[in-house]
Structure formats: C-alpha cells, structure tokens
mmCIF file of C-alpha atoms and ligand atoms in Angstrom:
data_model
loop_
_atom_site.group_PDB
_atom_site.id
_atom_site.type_symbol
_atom_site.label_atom_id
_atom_site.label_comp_id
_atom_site.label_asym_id
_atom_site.label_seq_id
_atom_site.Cartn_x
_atom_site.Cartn_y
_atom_site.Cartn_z
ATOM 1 C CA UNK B 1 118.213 216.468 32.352
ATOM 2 C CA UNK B 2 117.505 216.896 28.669
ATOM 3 C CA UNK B 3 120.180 215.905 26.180
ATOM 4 C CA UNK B 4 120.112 216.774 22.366
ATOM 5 C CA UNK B 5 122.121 215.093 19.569
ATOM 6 C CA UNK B 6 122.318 216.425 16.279
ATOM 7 C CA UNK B 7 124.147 213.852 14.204
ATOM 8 C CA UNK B 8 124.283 212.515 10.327
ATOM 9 C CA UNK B 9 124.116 209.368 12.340
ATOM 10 C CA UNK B 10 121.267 209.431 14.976
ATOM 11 C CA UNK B 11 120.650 205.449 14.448
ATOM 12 C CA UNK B 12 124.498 205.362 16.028
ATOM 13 C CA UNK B 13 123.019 206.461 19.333
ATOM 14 C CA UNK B 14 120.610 203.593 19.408
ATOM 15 C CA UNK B 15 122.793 202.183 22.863
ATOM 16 C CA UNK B 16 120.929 204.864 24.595
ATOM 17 C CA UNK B 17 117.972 202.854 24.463
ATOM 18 C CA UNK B 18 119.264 200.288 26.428
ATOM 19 C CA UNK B 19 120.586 199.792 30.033
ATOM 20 C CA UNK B 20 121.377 201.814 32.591
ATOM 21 C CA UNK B 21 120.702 204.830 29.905
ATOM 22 C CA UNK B 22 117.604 203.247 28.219
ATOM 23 C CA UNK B 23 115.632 202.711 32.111
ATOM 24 C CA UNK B 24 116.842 206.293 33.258
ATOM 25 C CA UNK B 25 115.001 207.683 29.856
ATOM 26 C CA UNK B 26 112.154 205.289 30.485
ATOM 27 C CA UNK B 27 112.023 206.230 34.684
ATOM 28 C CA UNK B 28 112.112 210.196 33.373
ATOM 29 C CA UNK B 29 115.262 210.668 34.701
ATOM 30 C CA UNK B 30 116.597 211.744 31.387
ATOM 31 C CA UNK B 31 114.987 212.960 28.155
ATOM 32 C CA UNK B 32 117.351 211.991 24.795
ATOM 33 C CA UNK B 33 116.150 213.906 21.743
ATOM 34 C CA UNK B 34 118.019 212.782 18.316
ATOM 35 C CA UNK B 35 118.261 214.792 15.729
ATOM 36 C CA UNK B 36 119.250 214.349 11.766
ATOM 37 C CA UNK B 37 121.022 217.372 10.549
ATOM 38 C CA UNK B 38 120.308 216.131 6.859
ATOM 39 C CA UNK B 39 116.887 217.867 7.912
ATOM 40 C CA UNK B 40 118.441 221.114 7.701
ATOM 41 C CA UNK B 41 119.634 221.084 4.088
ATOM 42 C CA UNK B 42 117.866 222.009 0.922
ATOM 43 C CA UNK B 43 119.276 220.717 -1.814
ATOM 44 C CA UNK B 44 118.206 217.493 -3.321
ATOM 45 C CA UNK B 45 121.766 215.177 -2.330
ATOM 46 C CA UNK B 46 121.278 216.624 1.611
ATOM 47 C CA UNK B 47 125.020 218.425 1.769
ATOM 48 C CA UNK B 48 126.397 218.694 4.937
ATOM 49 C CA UNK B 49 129.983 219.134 3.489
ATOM 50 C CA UNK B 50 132.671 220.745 1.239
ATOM 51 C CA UNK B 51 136.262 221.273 0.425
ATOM 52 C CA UNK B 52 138.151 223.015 3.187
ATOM 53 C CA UNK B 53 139.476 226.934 2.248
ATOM 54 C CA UNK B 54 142.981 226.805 2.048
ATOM 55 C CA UNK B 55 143.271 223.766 0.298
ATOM 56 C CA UNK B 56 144.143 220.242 2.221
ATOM 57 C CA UNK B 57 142.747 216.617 2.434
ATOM 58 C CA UNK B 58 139.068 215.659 3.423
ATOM 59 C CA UNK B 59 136.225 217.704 3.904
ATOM 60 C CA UNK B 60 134.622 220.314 6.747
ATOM 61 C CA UNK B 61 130.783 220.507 7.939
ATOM 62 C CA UNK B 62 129.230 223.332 6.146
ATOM 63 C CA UNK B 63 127.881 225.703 8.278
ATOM 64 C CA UNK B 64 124.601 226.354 7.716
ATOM 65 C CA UNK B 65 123.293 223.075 8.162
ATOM 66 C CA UNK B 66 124.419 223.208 12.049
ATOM 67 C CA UNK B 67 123.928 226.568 12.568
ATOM 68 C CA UNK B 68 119.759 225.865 11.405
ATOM 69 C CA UNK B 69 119.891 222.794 13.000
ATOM 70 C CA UNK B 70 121.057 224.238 16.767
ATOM 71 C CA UNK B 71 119.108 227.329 16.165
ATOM 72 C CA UNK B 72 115.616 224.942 15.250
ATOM 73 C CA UNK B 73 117.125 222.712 18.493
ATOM 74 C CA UNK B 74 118.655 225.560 21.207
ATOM 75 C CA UNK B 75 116.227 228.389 19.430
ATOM 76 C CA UNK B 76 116.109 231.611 21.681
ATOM 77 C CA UNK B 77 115.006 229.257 24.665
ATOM 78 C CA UNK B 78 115.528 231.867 28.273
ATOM 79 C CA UNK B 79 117.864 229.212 29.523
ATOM 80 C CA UNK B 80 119.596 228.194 26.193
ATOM 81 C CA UNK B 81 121.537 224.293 26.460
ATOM 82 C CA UNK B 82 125.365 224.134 26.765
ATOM 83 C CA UNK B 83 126.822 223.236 23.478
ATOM 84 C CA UNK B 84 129.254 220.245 23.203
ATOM 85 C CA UNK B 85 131.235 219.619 20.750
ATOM 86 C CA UNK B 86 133.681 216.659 20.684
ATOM 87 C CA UNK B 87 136.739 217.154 18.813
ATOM 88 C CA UNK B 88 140.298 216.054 19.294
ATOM 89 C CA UNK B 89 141.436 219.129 19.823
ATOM 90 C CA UNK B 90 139.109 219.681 22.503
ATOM 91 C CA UNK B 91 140.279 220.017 26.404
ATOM 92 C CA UNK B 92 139.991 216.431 28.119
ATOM 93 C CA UNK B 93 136.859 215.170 29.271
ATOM 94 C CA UNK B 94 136.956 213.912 32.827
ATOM 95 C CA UNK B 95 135.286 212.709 35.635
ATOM 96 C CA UNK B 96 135.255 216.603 36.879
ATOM 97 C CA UNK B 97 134.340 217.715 33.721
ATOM 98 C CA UNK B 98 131.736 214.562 34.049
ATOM 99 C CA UNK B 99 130.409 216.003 37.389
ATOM 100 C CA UNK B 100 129.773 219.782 35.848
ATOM 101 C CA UNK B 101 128.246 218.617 33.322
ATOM 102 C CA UNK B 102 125.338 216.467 35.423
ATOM 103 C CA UNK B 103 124.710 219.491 36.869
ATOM 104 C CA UNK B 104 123.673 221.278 33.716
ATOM 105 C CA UNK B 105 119.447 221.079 33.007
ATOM 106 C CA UNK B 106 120.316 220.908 29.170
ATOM 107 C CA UNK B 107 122.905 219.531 26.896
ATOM 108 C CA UNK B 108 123.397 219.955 23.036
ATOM 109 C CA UNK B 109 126.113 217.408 21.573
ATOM 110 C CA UNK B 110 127.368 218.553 18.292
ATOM 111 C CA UNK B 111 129.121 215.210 16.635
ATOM 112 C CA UNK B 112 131.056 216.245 13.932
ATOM 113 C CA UNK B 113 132.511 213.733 10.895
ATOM 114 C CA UNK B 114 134.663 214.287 7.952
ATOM 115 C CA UNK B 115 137.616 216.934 9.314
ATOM 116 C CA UNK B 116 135.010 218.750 11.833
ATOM 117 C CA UNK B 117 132.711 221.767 11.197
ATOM 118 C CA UNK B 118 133.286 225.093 9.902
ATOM 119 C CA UNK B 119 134.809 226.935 12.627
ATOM 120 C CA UNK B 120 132.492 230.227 12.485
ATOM 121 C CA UNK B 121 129.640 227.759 14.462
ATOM 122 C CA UNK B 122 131.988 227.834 17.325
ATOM 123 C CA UNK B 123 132.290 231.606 16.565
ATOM 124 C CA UNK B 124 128.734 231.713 16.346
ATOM 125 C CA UNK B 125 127.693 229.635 19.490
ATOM 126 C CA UNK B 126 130.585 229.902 21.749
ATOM 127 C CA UNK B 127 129.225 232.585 24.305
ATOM 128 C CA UNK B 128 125.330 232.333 24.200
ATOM 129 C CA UNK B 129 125.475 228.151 24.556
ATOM 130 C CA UNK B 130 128.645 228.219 26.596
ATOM 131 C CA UNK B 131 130.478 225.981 23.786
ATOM 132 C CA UNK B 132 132.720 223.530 25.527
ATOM 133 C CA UNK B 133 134.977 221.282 22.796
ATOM 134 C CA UNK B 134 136.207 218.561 24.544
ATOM 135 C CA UNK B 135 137.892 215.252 23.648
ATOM 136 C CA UNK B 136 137.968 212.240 25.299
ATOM 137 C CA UNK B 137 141.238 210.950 24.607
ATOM 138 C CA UNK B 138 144.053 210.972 22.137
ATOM 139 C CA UNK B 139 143.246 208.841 19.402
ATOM 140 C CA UNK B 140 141.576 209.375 15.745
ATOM 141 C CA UNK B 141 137.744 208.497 15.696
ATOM 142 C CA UNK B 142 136.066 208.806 12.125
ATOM 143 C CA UNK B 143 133.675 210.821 14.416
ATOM 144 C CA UNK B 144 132.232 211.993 17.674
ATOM 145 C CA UNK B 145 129.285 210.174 17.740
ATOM 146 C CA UNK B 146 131.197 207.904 19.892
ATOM 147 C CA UNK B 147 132.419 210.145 21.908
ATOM 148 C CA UNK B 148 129.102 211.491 22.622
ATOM 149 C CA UNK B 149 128.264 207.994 23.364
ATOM 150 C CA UNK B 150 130.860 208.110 26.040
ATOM 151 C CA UNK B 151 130.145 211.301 27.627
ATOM 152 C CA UNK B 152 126.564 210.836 27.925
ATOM 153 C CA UNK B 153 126.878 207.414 30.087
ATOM 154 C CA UNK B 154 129.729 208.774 32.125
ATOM 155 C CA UNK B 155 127.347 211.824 32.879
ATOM 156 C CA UNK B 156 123.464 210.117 32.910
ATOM 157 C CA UNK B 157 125.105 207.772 36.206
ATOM 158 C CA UNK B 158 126.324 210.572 38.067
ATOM 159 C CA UNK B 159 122.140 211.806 37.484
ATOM 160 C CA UNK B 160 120.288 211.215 40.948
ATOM 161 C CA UNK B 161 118.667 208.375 41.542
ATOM 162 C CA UNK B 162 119.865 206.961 38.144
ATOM 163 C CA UNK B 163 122.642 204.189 39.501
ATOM 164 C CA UNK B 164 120.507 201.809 41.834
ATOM 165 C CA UNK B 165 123.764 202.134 44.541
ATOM 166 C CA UNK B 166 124.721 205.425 45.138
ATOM 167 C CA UNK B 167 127.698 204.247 46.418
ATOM 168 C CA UNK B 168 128.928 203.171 42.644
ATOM 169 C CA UNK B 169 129.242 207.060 42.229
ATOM 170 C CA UNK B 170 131.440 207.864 45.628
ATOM 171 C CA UNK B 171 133.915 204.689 45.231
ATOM 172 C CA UNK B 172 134.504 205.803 41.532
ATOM 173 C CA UNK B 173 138.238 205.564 40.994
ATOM 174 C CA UNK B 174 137.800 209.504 39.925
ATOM 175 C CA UNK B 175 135.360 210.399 42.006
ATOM 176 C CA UNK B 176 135.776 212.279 45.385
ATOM 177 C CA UNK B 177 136.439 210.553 48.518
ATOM 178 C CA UNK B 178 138.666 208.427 50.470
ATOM 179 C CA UNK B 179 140.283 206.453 46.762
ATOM 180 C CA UNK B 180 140.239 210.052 45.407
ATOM 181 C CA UNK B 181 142.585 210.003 42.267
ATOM 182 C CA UNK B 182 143.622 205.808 42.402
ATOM 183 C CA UNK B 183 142.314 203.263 40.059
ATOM 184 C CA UNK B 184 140.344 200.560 41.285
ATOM 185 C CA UNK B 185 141.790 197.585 42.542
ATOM 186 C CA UNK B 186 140.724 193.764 41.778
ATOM 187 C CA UNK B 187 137.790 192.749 42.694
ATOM 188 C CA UNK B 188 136.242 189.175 43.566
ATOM 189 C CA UNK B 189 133.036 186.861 44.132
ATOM 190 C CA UNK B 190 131.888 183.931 43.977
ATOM 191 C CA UNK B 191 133.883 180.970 44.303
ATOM 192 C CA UNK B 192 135.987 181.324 46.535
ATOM 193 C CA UNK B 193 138.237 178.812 44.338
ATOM 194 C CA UNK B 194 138.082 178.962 40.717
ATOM 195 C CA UNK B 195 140.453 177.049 38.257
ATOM 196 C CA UNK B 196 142.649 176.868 41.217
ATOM 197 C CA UNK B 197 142.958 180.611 41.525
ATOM 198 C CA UNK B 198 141.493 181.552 45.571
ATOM 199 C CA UNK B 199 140.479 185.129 46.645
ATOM 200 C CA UNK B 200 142.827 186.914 48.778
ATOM 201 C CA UNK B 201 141.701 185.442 51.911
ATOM 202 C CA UNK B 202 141.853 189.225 53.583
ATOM 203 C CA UNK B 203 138.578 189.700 51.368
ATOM 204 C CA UNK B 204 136.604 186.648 53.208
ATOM 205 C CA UNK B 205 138.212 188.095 56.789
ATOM 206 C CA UNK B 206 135.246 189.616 57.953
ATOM 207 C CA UNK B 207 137.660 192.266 59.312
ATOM 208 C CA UNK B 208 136.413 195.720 56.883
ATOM 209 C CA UNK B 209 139.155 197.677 58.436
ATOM 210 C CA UNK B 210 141.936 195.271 57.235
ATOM 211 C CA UNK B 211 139.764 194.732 53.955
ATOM 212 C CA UNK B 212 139.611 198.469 53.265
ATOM 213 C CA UNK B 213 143.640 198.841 53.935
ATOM 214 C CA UNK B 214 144.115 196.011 51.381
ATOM 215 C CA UNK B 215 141.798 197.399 49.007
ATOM 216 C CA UNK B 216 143.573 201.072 48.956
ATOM 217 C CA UNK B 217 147.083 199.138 48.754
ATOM 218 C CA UNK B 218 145.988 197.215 45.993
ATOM 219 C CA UNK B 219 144.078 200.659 44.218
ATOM 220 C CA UNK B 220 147.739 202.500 44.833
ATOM 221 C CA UNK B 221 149.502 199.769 43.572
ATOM 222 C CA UNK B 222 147.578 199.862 40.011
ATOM 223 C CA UNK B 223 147.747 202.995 39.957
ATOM 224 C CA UNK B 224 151.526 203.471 40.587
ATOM 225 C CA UNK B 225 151.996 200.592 37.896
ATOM 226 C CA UNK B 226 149.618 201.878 35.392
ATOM 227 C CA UNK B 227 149.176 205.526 35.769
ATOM 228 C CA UNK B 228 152.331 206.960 37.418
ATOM 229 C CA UNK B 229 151.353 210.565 36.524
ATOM 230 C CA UNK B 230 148.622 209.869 38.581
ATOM 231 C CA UNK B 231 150.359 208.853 41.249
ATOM 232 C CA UNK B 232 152.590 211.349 41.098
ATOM 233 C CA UNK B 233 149.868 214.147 41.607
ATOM 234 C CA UNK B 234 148.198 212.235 44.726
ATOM 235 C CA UNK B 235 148.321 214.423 47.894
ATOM 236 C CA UNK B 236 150.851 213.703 50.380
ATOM 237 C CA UNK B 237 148.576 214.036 53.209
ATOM 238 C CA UNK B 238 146.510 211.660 51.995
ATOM 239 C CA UNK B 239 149.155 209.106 51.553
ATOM 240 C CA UNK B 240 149.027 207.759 55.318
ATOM 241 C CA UNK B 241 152.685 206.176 56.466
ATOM 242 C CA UNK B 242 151.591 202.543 55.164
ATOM 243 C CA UNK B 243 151.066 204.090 51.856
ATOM 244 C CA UNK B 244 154.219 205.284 51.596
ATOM 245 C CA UNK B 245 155.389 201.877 52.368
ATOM 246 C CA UNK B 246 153.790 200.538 48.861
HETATM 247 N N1 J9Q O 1 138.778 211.829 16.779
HETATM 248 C C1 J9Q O 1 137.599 212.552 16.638
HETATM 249 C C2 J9Q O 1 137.041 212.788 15.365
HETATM 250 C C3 J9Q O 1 135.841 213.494 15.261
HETATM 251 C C4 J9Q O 1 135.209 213.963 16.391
HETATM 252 C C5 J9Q O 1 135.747 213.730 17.654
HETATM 253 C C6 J9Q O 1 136.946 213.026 17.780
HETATM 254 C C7 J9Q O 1 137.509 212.805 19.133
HETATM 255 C C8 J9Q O 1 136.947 213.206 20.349
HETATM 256 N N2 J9Q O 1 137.773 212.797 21.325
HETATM 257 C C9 J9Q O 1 138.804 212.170 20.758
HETATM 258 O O1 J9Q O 1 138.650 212.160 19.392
#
C-alpha cells in the first residue's frame, strides 16, 4: 500500500518511522510519502491561508495550494488514490471503515489546520479520488495531522503480513469473530502474584474452554459497563444463555 500526506507539518508524522509502522515501511509492506504543501505556494511568506467569506473567527486553507499539491501528488494517475480528509465533521472512522480502507492500493491524507480548507477542494476531488471526510472522534484537535496519525496505524496492522500474529487482527475487540462488537477484557502475565494482587486462577487452569468463557464474560462485562450502546447493538443470537446471565 502507498500512503501520501500532504501536511504544513510533515516532521509531525515522524512516528511513522518507528515501530510496527517504521519495520512495515522498511520490510516494503508500506510506502509513506510526505509531502509539504508550503511547496505549492508562490509568494515569498508561503500562504496557505486567509480570512473565511462570510466573515467569522480563524482562518480557511486556500485552495490552490491543495488543489496543486494533490494534483502534483494524485496527478491523472489510471488508478487515482482515495482522498482522506480528516475533519470533525467527517463520518466516524472505525474499525470497518479501518478494514476498507487496507484494502485500498493508494491513500492520500489531506490534514487540514486553522478552520479546514476551502470547501471547493472537496468539490473539486470528491468523485475522481473518492473523497471520504472522516473524523475520529468528537473532540477539537488544532489539526488532523493526528488524526492521520491514527488512521494510518489502525489501517498499516490490518496490512498482510504486517502484525507478526495474525491473530492480533481476528481477536480485535472490533474486529470480526467470536468477541465481535465487545471490548477486551483484562489481561495477565507474569507473576502470578504481584503486590499481592494474583491472576484469576481460571487463567492458569489449563482448561481453554473455561478460559475462553471467562474471557468473553469478562469482554461483555466491560463492555456493558463502559460502552452500553455497544452492548445494546450486540446480536441476540450471539449472546449464548450464560451471556445473558452477565
Ligand atoms: N478536530 C479536528 C481539527 C482539524 C482536523 C481534524 C480534526 C478532527 C478529526 N477527527 C476529530 O477531529
């Protein structure tokens, strides 16, 4: 997969170097290009931004900075990237939307600062790069970068071959499968006493049936506590009669 980030702020995605991100790049797995969208002005004080039409507080992108920058990035390439752009006005960013988004070849992030970018880029972009404005959650950032930040990990480790266990991927607490739609439980390791707190003694049973019951009790049991609209939307038929029971 090939992921491009135009930003004001390239040196914020310097995380990508490292890690589980930094060996997939290294391995081939996944090719990061950054990209300074200063480049794409012409006047001597780089402008990326002016007062909004219509009067109000802070200041939007200018458009033609972007629009240079995605055309110089995206160009008229046969099988053009799909354009991201984080904003919180965006539709959620998920595990699902996660999982589509591993299977795309290319990926353009657009990180926007200041009050976001003139809106005729989305005009501009939406159909060719299949613009997709998504946020990932409902607070203020001072801008996406770090929501590109997030994105791009929670999509490089769903990437074959990039997460050494490819059973980190199927026991997500989002991910498909038998904890479909619950939140991990506790976990535990070594020792099996530590400042007087012991591991539930089911986990050093031996007995994986009983181990796996305790472990979906205790993922149900977060998840009723700490996401009850969660809960709430979990399948009946997948709630066996001991569930029901929590
Ligand atoms: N708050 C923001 C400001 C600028 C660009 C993105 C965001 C964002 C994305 N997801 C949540 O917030």
């Amino acid at each position: 997969m090939r992921v491009d980030i135009i930003s004001i702020f390239p040196e914020y995605f310097a995380p990508l170097d490292v890690s589980l991100i930094g060996k997939a790049r290294q391995r081939g797995l996944l090719d990061v290009r950054l990209h300074q969208l200063r480049d794409w002005t012409h006047d001597v004080h780089r402008t990326v931004d002016d007062t909004p039409y219509g009067g109000g507080p802070g200041m939007v992108m200018k458009p033609e900075p972007w629009s240079e920058a995605i055309d110089a990035v995206a160009g008229s390439a046969p099988e053009p990237p799909r354009l991201v752009v984080p904003t919180p006005s965006g539709r959620p960013f998920t595990q699902e939307v996660a999982l589509a988004y591993a299977a795309e070849p290319w990926l353009l992030f657009a990180p926007a600062r200041y009050e976001g970018i003139d809106s005729r880029v989305m005009a501009e972009y939406g159909d060719r790069l299949r613009l997709d404005e998504v946020s990932i959650g409902d607070y203020v950032l001072a801008g996406g970068e770090a929501a590109v930040l997030v994105m791009v990990e929670a999509v490089a480790r769903l990437l074959p071959g990039v997460l050494g266990n490819a059973g980190s991927v199927t026991d997500d607490s989002f991910a498909p499968g038998a904890m479909a739609g619950l939140l991990e439980g506790p976990v535990y390791t070594k020792p099996p006493v530590w400042r007087g707190h012991e591991v539930p003694p089911i986990l050093l049973s031996g007995n994986h049936g009983a181990i796996a019951r305790w472990r979906r009790d205790q993922a149900l049991r977060r998840t009723v506590a700490n996401r009850p609209e969660l809960a709430a939307r979990l399948d009946p038929g997948t709630l066996d009669k001991r569930d029901r029971q929590v």
